[in-house]
Amino acid sequence: MIEDKNPQRTDLSQLGEFGLIDHLTKQFDIKQKSTLKSIGDDAAVIDFKKKKAVISTDLLIEGVHFDLSYMPLKHLGYKAVVVNLSDIYAMNAVPTQITVSIAVSNRFPLEALEELFDGIALATKIYNVDVVGGDTTSSQKGMIISITAIGEADEKELVYRNGAKENDLLVVTGDIGSAYMGLQVLEREKQVFQVNPNNQPDLDAYTYLIERQLKPEARKDIKELLAQLEVKPTSMIDISDGLSSEIMHICKQSNVGCNLFEEKLPLDPQLINVCEEFNIDSTTVAINGGEDYELLFTIKLEDFDKIKANPNFTVIGHMVNEKEGMHLITRANTKIALKAKGWNALKE
Amino acid sequence: MIEDKNPQRTDLSQLGEFGLIDHLTKQFDIKQKSTLKSIGDDAAVIDFKKKKAVISTDLLIEGVHFDLSYMPLKHLGYKAVVVNLSDIYAMNAVPTQITVSIAVSNRFPLEALEELFDGIALATKIYNVDVVGGDTTSSQKGMIISITAIGEADEKELVYRNGAKENDLLVVTGDIGSAYMGLQVLEREKQVFQVNPNNQPDLDAYTYLIERQLKPEARKDIKELLAQLEVKPTSMIDISDGLSSEIMHICKQSNVGCNLFEEKLPLDPQLINVCEEFNIDSTTVAINGGEDYELLFTIKLEDFDKIKANPNFTVIGHMVNEKEGMHLITRANTKIALKAKGWNALKE
């Protein structure tokens, strides 16, 4: 599906390992005062001063987490950074540095890695983080990306998964389910393309969904917004594996139950249309989809007035006693036990 | 070559991703006061107080960095941690936490991952570090290990690669070259085994070399030892890619040249014997071998008296003006330009 616009092909071994790392990382300038030592030594050195350090890591494998037949390399680089930063925002912290390790088989020319690193560089610019280390090596098969995100926060700002209390409201940012349906559209087009390579796809009706899948953004705005509204969440998590799965993480770690209301789920109109076209229940997609990189959090009931008028937030449920369990309350007012159907890489 | 002593085989998908992570990480207790939040949230939280944070990361790929036909999984887990901690020690810092991400194909049963994690757990115990995060997922082929090591140091303690000055002495800990020859022995035995699987190898003459390859240790003793001796290195690096390559890193970053003396290279007697057996020049092995995880550092000339009696240290050369270049001075007193023949994964 993706045209090769760059017929140039430079073999990676021409540069050697150190030459390659130099070449790919020279575009990274230092933006953070806390970065005392960046790429080029045995390790990076960071000065968090009075702040706490927040660290998260993710491993992305070609064929498991991404498919290069419809994922442009620049988007992949961008997304790989964003999904890691999302974990830092989910702690109510601010990302400041990342390390980037890449392994590639010799099927990838230098130009492919340059595209990947262009996407990484763009993300670090937009999210204002420094690349302070990493590793570039060869793989036996496909591309492997491992990113560690580092952030900082005052201790009193940090929000964990385990602080939700009975009667707290459950709130989600943005809308959910679109990234998953974007993936379904891309998978369908891939199959059409495999049957007929001359078919030109018309993706106009799916632009929002596809963008949510290929170029997601992390919610860097939420920490400041909540601070302005003077709301501190009691618990928080980001939506990577799916809403249902993330709610269950908060409930289990906070020892509470939850009622989630189907009618409250924030769905984009394009998602609803495409779910109809695909004959898939949009609630199922919204609950189990994953990869939205929105933030899910709980707030005290008395904070409701502070957030109710804000278009970034939707109250989708409330926490109940642990004994009541975790349920979806449908539009027909039936109660269905939540299940973590989140994406499970090990069952692929 | 490695007998399967554990015929039990539990498919990974039986546990699911979250179940697997819980199962593998439950043995990790928290040892460091600075670990405020460990596994189980979006990110770990660490309190470095007045110290600086030191961060390094490595990606290890089956078939590129390790061969499971002679590398027991427990040793692999141990080594994967140690090689990362070595980078932290090379900053004259103390490792405090790690994150561990693993991807495996479905050819690995749960019992294999348990062995790997046993080795990881042993290393974290011996080196007193906490596992604070990570990721466990599937791969299309083979095993992939990504570890990020996190450490701490007072700013004044940190030693970079760029501080070497003309006339400084070049010092190495322990002995070098053995890990490389251990690998050669293991490769030879693998080939013998492939021809005749009933052949029982007699490895008694190679135990030290094999241990250096399969179960290396990082030099956690050196920071304290140097502090006791009141010596602060002017530059430091660990020997992963090979002595020659590491010397060149220090020289280039410090803008100095170097004379390295062949007769001074610290070689274990077993290494010398096995080099003769293999008909390989032991100096070539010592200079280009790699994977020794010893520390290479420079000190001021006036500090020589402080270290000269210590069996942990060998002075192997001195730094010269940048214009003089980087040379090996042979036993025959000829001068050969150093080349970075260090292991290059991209040329495999």
PDB file of N, CA, C and O in Angstrom, chain A residues 103-154:
ATOM      1  N   ALA A 103      16.505  -2.596  16.806  1.00  0.00           N
ATOM      2  CA  ALA A 103      17.177  -3.699  16.114  1.00  0.00           C
ATOM      3  C   ALA A 103      16.479  -3.902  14.778  1.00  0.00           C
ATOM      4  O   ALA A 103      15.254  -3.888  14.707  1.00  0.00           O
ATOM      5  N   VAL A 104      17.275  -4.055  13.721  1.00  0.00           N
ATOM      6  CA  VAL A 104      16.695  -4.255  12.392  1.00  0.00           C
ATOM      7  C   VAL A 104      17.441  -5.356  11.648  1.00  0.00           C
ATOM      8  O   VAL A 104      18.646  -5.516  11.811  1.00  0.00           O
ATOM      9  N   SER A 105      16.709  -6.082  10.848  1.00  0.00           N
ATOM     10  CA  SER A 105      17.345  -7.068   9.976  1.00  0.00           C
ATOM     11  C   SER A 105      17.965  -6.329   8.789  1.00  0.00           C
ATOM     12  O   SER A 105      17.664  -5.162   8.540  1.00  0.00           O
ATOM     13  N   ASN A 106      18.807  -7.019   8.045  1.00  0.00           N
ATOM     14  CA  ASN A 106      19.497  -6.340   6.948  1.00  0.00           C
ATOM     15  C   ASN A 106      18.596  -6.046   5.751  1.00  0.00           C
ATOM     16  O   ASN A 106      19.048  -5.509   4.755  1.00  0.00           O
ATOM     17  N   ARG A 107      17.282  -6.348   5.873  1.00  0.00           N
ATOM     18  CA  ARG A 107      16.372  -5.955   4.792  1.00  0.00           C
ATOM     19  C   ARG A 107      16.130  -4.443   4.815  1.00  0.00           C
ATOM     20  O   ARG A 107      15.649  -3.869   3.841  1.00  0.00           O
ATOM     21  N   PHE A 108      16.443  -3.782   5.939  1.00  0.00           N
ATOM     22  CA  PHE A 108      16.211  -2.343   6.041  1.00  0.00           C
ATOM     23  C   PHE A 108      17.447  -1.560   5.601  1.00  0.00           C
ATOM     24  O   PHE A 108      18.526  -1.757   6.140  1.00  0.00           O
ATOM     25  N   PRO A 109      17.288  -0.658   4.635  1.00  0.00           N
ATOM     26  CA  PRO A 109      18.417   0.206   4.271  1.00  0.00           C
ATOM     27  C   PRO A 109      18.502   1.378   5.250  1.00  0.00           C
ATOM     28  O   PRO A 109      17.591   1.605   6.050  1.00  0.00           O
ATOM     29  N   LEU A 110      19.586   2.113   5.165  1.00  0.00           N
ATOM     30  CA  LEU A 110      19.767   3.291   6.007  1.00  0.00           C
ATOM     31  C   LEU A 110      18.595   4.256   5.881  1.00  0.00           C
ATOM     32  O   LEU A 110      18.144   4.843   6.864  1.00  0.00           O
ATOM     33  N   GLU A 111      18.092   4.414   4.655  1.00  0.00           N
ATOM     34  CA  GLU A 111      17.020   5.381   4.420  1.00  0.00           C
ATOM     35  C   GLU A 111      15.765   5.053   5.238  1.00  0.00           C
ATOM     36  O   GLU A 111      15.023   5.943   5.654  1.00  0.00           O
ATOM     37  N   ALA A 112      15.521   3.757   5.470  1.00  0.00           N
ATOM     38  CA  ALA A 112      14.373   3.359   6.287  1.00  0.00           C
ATOM     39  C   ALA A 112      14.566   3.806   7.735  1.00  0.00           C
ATOM     40  O   ALA A 112      13.651   4.339   8.365  1.00  0.00           O
ATOM     41  N   LEU A 113      15.781   3.606   8.236  1.00  0.00           N
ATOM     42  CA  LEU A 113      16.045   4.025   9.614  1.00  0.00           C
ATOM     43  C   LEU A 113      15.988   5.548   9.744  1.00  0.00           C
ATOM     44  O   LEU A 113      15.566   6.075  10.774  1.00  0.00           O
ATOM     45  N   GLU A 114      16.411   6.237   8.696  1.00  0.00           N
ATOM     46  CA  GLU A 114      16.333   7.713   8.722  1.00  0.00           C
ATOM     47  C   GLU A 114      14.882   8.172   8.855  1.00  0.00           C
ATOM     48  O   GLU A 114      14.579   9.086   9.617  1.00  0.00           O
ATOM     49  N   GLU A 115      13.988   7.509   8.112  1.00  0.00           N
ATOM     50  CA  GLU A 115      12.564   7.860   8.215  1.00  0.00           C
ATOM     51  C   GLU A 115      12.035   7.610   9.619  1.00  0.00           C
ATOM     52  O   GLU A 115      11.307   8.422  10.191  1.00  0.00           O
ATOM     53  N   LEU A 116      12.395   6.442  10.153  1.00  0.00           N
ATOM     54  CA  LEU A 116      11.977   6.092  11.511  1.00  0.00           C
ATOM     55  C   LEU A 116      12.451   7.152  12.502  1.00  0.00           C
ATOM     56  O   LEU A 116      11.680   7.635  13.340  1.00  0.00           O
ATOM     57  N   PHE A 117      13.722   7.538  12.367  1.00  0.00           N
ATOM     58  CA  PHE A 117      14.281   8.523  13.303  1.00  0.00           C
ATOM     59  C   PHE A 117      13.715   9.922  13.066  1.00  0.00           C
ATOM     60  O   PHE A 117      13.668  10.731  13.994  1.00  0.00           O
ATOM     61  N   ASP A 118      13.282  10.214  11.842  1.00  0.00           N
ATOM     62  CA  ASP A 118      12.587  11.491  11.604  1.00  0.00           C
ATOM     63  C   ASP A 118      11.310  11.558  12.441  1.00  0.00           C
ATOM     64  O   ASP A 118      10.982  12.599  13.023  1.00  0.00           O
ATOM     65  N   GLY A 119      10.600  10.448  12.488  1.00  0.00           N
ATOM     66  CA  GLY A 119       9.380  10.401  13.294  1.00  0.00           C
ATOM     67  C   GLY A 119       9.684  10.517  14.778  1.00  0.00           C
ATOM     68  O   GLY A 119       8.977  11.212  15.524  1.00  0.00           O
ATOM     69  N   ILE A 120      10.744   9.846  15.203  1.00  0.00           N
ATOM     70  CA  ILE A 120      11.157   9.931  16.609  1.00  0.00           C
ATOM     71  C   ILE A 120      11.527  11.380  16.947  1.00  0.00           C
ATOM     72  O   ILE A 120      11.112  11.926  17.967  1.00  0.00           O
ATOM     73  N   ALA A 121      12.300  12.005  16.034  1.00  0.00           N
ATOM     74  CA  ALA A 121      12.733  13.391  16.273  1.00  0.00           C
ATOM     75  C   ALA A 121      11.540  14.342  16.344  1.00  0.00           C
ATOM     76  O   ALA A 121      11.500  15.245  17.195  1.00  0.00           O
ATOM     77  N   LEU A 122      10.561  14.142  15.467  1.00  0.00           N
ATOM     78  CA  LEU A 122       9.374  14.999  15.479  1.00  0.00           C
ATOM     79  C   LEU A 122       8.640  14.883  16.823  1.00  0.00           C
ATOM     80  O   LEU A 122       8.250  15.894  17.424  1.00  0.00           O
ATOM     81  N   ALA A 123       8.489  13.658  17.295  1.00  0.00           N
ATOM     82  CA  ALA A 123       7.800  13.456  18.581  1.00  0.00           C
ATOM     83  C   ALA A 123       8.567  14.115  19.729  1.00  0.00           C
ATOM     84  O   ALA A 123       7.974  14.743  20.608  1.00  0.00           O
ATOM     85  N   THR A 124       9.902  13.990  19.704  1.00  0.00           N
ATOM     86  CA  THR A 124      10.675  14.579  20.801  1.00  0.00           C
ATOM     87  C   THR A 124      10.584  16.107  20.775  1.00  0.00           C
ATOM     88  O   THR A 124      10.647  16.750  21.810  1.00  0.00           O
ATOM     89  N   LYS A 125      10.396  16.662  19.571  1.00  0.00           N
ATOM     90  CA  LYS A 125      10.245  18.115  19.438  1.00  0.00           C
ATOM     91  C   LYS A 125       8.884  18.558  19.992  1.00  0.00           C
ATOM     92  O   LYS A 125       8.798  19.484  20.797  1.00  0.00           O
ATOM     93  N   ILE A 126       7.851  17.863  19.552  1.00  0.00           N
ATOM     94  CA  ILE A 126       6.492  18.246  19.958  1.00  0.00           C
ATOM     95  C   ILE A 126       6.283  18.029  21.457  1.00  0.00           C
ATOM     96  O   ILE A 126       5.610  18.808  22.122  1.00  0.00           O
ATOM     97  N   TYR A 127       6.877  16.973  21.993  1.00  0.00           N
ATOM     98  CA  TYR A 127       6.674  16.659  23.415  1.00  0.00           C
ATOM     99  C   TYR A 127       7.842  17.155  24.281  1.00  0.00           C
ATOM    100  O   TYR A 127       7.850  16.894  25.479  1.00  0.00           O
ATOM    101  N   ASN A 128       8.802  17.818  23.643  1.00  0.00           N
ATOM    102  CA  ASN A 128       9.877  18.469  24.389  1.00  0.00           C
ATOM    103  C   ASN A 128      10.666  17.506  25.284  1.00  0.00           C
ATOM    104  O   ASN A 128      10.850  17.747  26.481  1.00  0.00           O
ATOM    105  N   VAL A 129      11.111  16.403  24.708  1.00  0.00           N
ATOM    106  CA  VAL A 129      11.934  15.452  25.455  1.00  0.00           C
ATOM    107  C   VAL A 129      13.268  15.244  24.728  1.00  0.00           C
ATOM    108  O   VAL A 129      13.366  15.435  23.522  1.00  0.00           O
ATOM    109  N   ASP A 130      14.283  14.880  25.498  1.00  0.00           N
ATOM    110  CA  ASP A 130      15.610  14.616  24.938  1.00  0.00           C
ATOM    111  C   ASP A 130      15.826  13.118  24.728  1.00  0.00           C
ATOM    112  O   ASP A 130      15.434  12.317  25.575  1.00  0.00           O
ATOM    113  N   VAL A 131      16.472  12.758  23.620  1.00  0.00           N
ATOM    114  CA  VAL A 131      16.935  11.377  23.444  1.00  0.00           C
ATOM    115  C   VAL A 131      18.315  11.293  24.084  1.00  0.00           C
ATOM    116  O   VAL A 131      19.252  11.935  23.624  1.00  0.00           O
ATOM    117  N   VAL A 132      18.441  10.536  25.169  1.00  0.00           N
ATOM    118  CA  VAL A 132      19.695  10.547  25.933  1.00  0.00           C
ATOM    119  C   VAL A 132      20.472   9.233  25.845  1.00  0.00           C
ATOM    120  O   VAL A 132      21.531   9.098  26.470  1.00  0.00           O
ATOM    121  N   GLY A 133      19.967   8.270  25.080  1.00  0.00           N
ATOM    122  CA  GLY A 133      20.722   7.026  24.994  1.00  0.00           C
ATOM    123  C   GLY A 133      19.990   6.025  24.147  1.00  0.00           C
ATOM    124  O   GLY A 133      18.931   6.316  23.575  1.00  0.00           O
ATOM    125  N   GLY A 134      20.577   4.828  24.063  1.00  0.00           N
ATOM    126  CA  GLY A 134      19.947   3.778  23.290  1.00  0.00           C
ATOM    127  C   GLY A 134      20.971   2.856  22.698  1.00  0.00           C
ATOM    128  O   GLY A 134      22.123   2.809  23.139  1.00  0.00           O
ATOM    129  N   ASP A 135      20.545   2.146  21.698  1.00  0.00           N
ATOM    130  CA  ASP A 135      21.329   1.058  21.168  1.00  0.00           C
ATOM    131  C   ASP A 135      20.810   0.831  19.748  1.00  0.00           C
ATOM    132  O   ASP A 135      19.630   0.970  19.492  1.00  0.00           O
ATOM    133  N   THR A 136      21.690   0.546  18.813  1.00  0.00           N
ATOM    134  CA  THR A 136      21.249   0.183  17.465  1.00  0.00           C
ATOM    135  C   THR A 136      21.982  -1.084  17.083  1.00  0.00           C
ATOM    136  O   THR A 136      23.210  -1.133  17.121  1.00  0.00           O
ATOM    137  N   THR A 137      21.235  -2.120  16.735  1.00  0.00           N
ATOM    138  CA  THR A 137      21.866  -3.401  16.479  1.00  0.00           C
ATOM    139  C   THR A 137      21.081  -4.151  15.402  1.00  0.00           C
ATOM    140  O   THR A 137      20.135  -3.618  14.844  1.00  0.00           O
ATOM    141  N   SER A 138      21.522  -5.350  15.102  1.00  0.00           N
ATOM    142  CA  SER A 138      20.821  -6.099  14.066  1.00  0.00           C
ATOM    143  C   SER A 138      19.878  -7.120  14.693  1.00  0.00           C
ATOM    144  O   SER A 138      20.059  -7.532  15.831  1.00  0.00           O
ATOM    145  N   SER A 139      18.855  -7.496  13.957  1.00  0.00           N
ATOM    146  CA  SER A 139      17.926  -8.524  14.412  1.00  0.00           C
ATOM    147  C   SER A 139      17.964  -9.671  13.416  1.00  0.00           C
ATOM    148  O   SER A 139      18.421  -9.511  12.284  1.00  0.00           O
ATOM    149  N   GLN A 140      17.501 -10.820  13.832  1.00  0.00           N
ATOM    150  CA  GLN A 140      17.403 -11.939  12.892  1.00  0.00           C
ATOM    151  C   GLN A 140      16.241 -11.767  11.958  1.00  0.00           C
ATOM    152  O   GLN A 140      16.253 -12.221  10.828  1.00  0.00           O
ATOM    153  N   LYS A 141      15.185 -11.122  12.480  1.00  0.00           N
ATOM    154  CA  LYS A 141      13.987 -10.952  11.672  1.00  0.00           C
ATOM    155  C   LYS A 141      13.265  -9.684  12.078  1.00  0.00           C
ATOM    156  O   LYS A 141      12.981  -9.487  13.258  1.00  0.00           O
ATOM    157  N   GLY A 142      12.954  -8.833  11.117  1.00  0.00           N
ATOM    158  CA  GLY A 142      12.090  -7.696  11.364  1.00  0.00           C
ATOM    159  C   GLY A 142      12.695  -6.611  12.230  1.00  0.00           C
ATOM    160  O   GLY A 142      13.891  -6.591  12.521  1.00  0.00           O
ATOM    161  N   MET A 143      11.830  -5.690  12.623  1.00  0.00           N
ATOM    162  CA  MET A 143      12.246  -4.517  13.389  1.00  0.00           C
ATOM    163  C   MET A 143      11.747  -4.607  14.821  1.00  0.00           C
ATOM    164  O   MET A 143      10.623  -5.025  15.065  1.00  0.00           O
ATOM    165  N   ILE A 144      12.611  -4.221  15.745  1.00  0.00           N
ATOM    166  CA  ILE A 144      12.279  -4.233  17.167  1.00  0.00           C
ATOM    167  C   ILE A 144      12.616  -2.857  17.719  1.00  0.00           C
ATOM    168  O   ILE A 144      13.700  -2.335  17.466  1.00  0.00           O
ATOM    169  N   ILE A 145      11.685  -2.262  18.440  1.00  0.00           N
ATOM    170  CA  ILE A 145      11.908  -0.938  19.016  1.00  0.00           C
ATOM    171  C   ILE A 145      11.680  -1.016  20.518  1.00  0.00           C
ATOM    172  O   ILE A 145      10.627  -1.470  20.959  1.00  0.00           O
ATOM    173  N   SER A 146      12.664  -0.597  21.274  1.00  0.00           N
ATOM    174  CA  SER A 146      12.503  -0.554  22.723  1.00  0.00           C
ATOM    175  C   SER A 146      12.756   0.863  23.199  1.00  0.00           C
ATOM    176  O   SER A 146      13.834   1.410  22.979  1.00  0.00           O
ATOM    177  N   ILE A 147      11.756   1.464  23.806  1.00  0.00           N
ATOM    178  CA  ILE A 147      11.892   2.852  24.270  1.00  0.00           C
ATOM    179  C   ILE A 147      11.650   2.908  25.782  1.00  0.00           C
ATOM    180  O   ILE A 147      10.731   2.272  26.286  1.00  0.00           O
ATOM    181  N   THR A 148      12.517   3.620  26.469  1.00  0.00           N
ATOM    182  CA  THR A 148      12.297   3.894  27.882  1.00  0.00           C
ATOM    183  C   THR A 148      12.030   5.389  28.017  1.00  0.00           C
ATOM    184  O   THR A 148      12.793   6.209  27.498  1.00  0.00           O
ATOM    185  N   ALA A 149      10.920   5.724  28.646  1.00  0.00           N
ATOM    186  CA  ALA A 149      10.573   7.130  28.858  1.00  0.00           C
ATOM    187  C   ALA A 149      10.857   7.511  30.301  1.00  0.00           C
ATOM    188  O   ALA A 149      10.590   6.736  31.215  1.00  0.00           O
ATOM    189  N   ILE A 150      11.414   8.695  30.468  1.00  0.00           N
ATOM    190  CA  ILE A 150      11.805   9.194  31.781  1.00  0.00           C
ATOM    191  C   ILE A 150      11.095  10.526  31.987  1.00  0.00           C
ATOM    192  O   ILE A 150      11.041  11.346  31.064  1.00  0.00           O
ATOM    193  N   GLY A 151      10.543  10.719  33.155  1.00  0.00           N
ATOM    194  CA  GLY A 151       9.848  11.976  33.424  1.00  0.00           C
ATOM    195  C   GLY A 151      10.086  12.433  34.840  1.00  0.00           C
ATOM    196  O   GLY A 151      10.807  11.789  35.608  1.00  0.00           O
ATOM    197  N   GLU A 152       9.480  13.557  35.183  1.00  0.00           N
ATOM    198  CA  GLU A 152       9.668  14.096  36.531  1.00  0.00           C
ATOM    199  C   GLU A 152       8.357  14.657  37.058  1.00  0.00           C
ATOM    200  O   GLU A 152       7.482  15.067  36.284  1.00  0.00           O
ATOM    201  N   ALA A 153       8.243  14.669  38.372  1.00  0.00           N
ATOM    202  CA  ALA A 153       7.054  15.238  39.000  1.00  0.00           C
ATOM    203  C   ALA A 153       7.374  15.543  40.455  1.00  0.00           C
ATOM    204  O   ALA A 153       8.216  14.877  41.061  1.00  0.00           O
ATOM    205  N   ASP A 154       6.702  16.551  41.010  1.00  0.00           N
ATOM    206  CA  ASP A 154       6.749  16.719  42.457  1.00  0.00           C
ATOM    207  C   ASP A 154       6.006  15.536  43.066  1.00  0.00           C
ATOM    208  O   ASP A 154       5.016  15.063  42.506  1.00  0.00           O
TER     209      ASP A 154
END
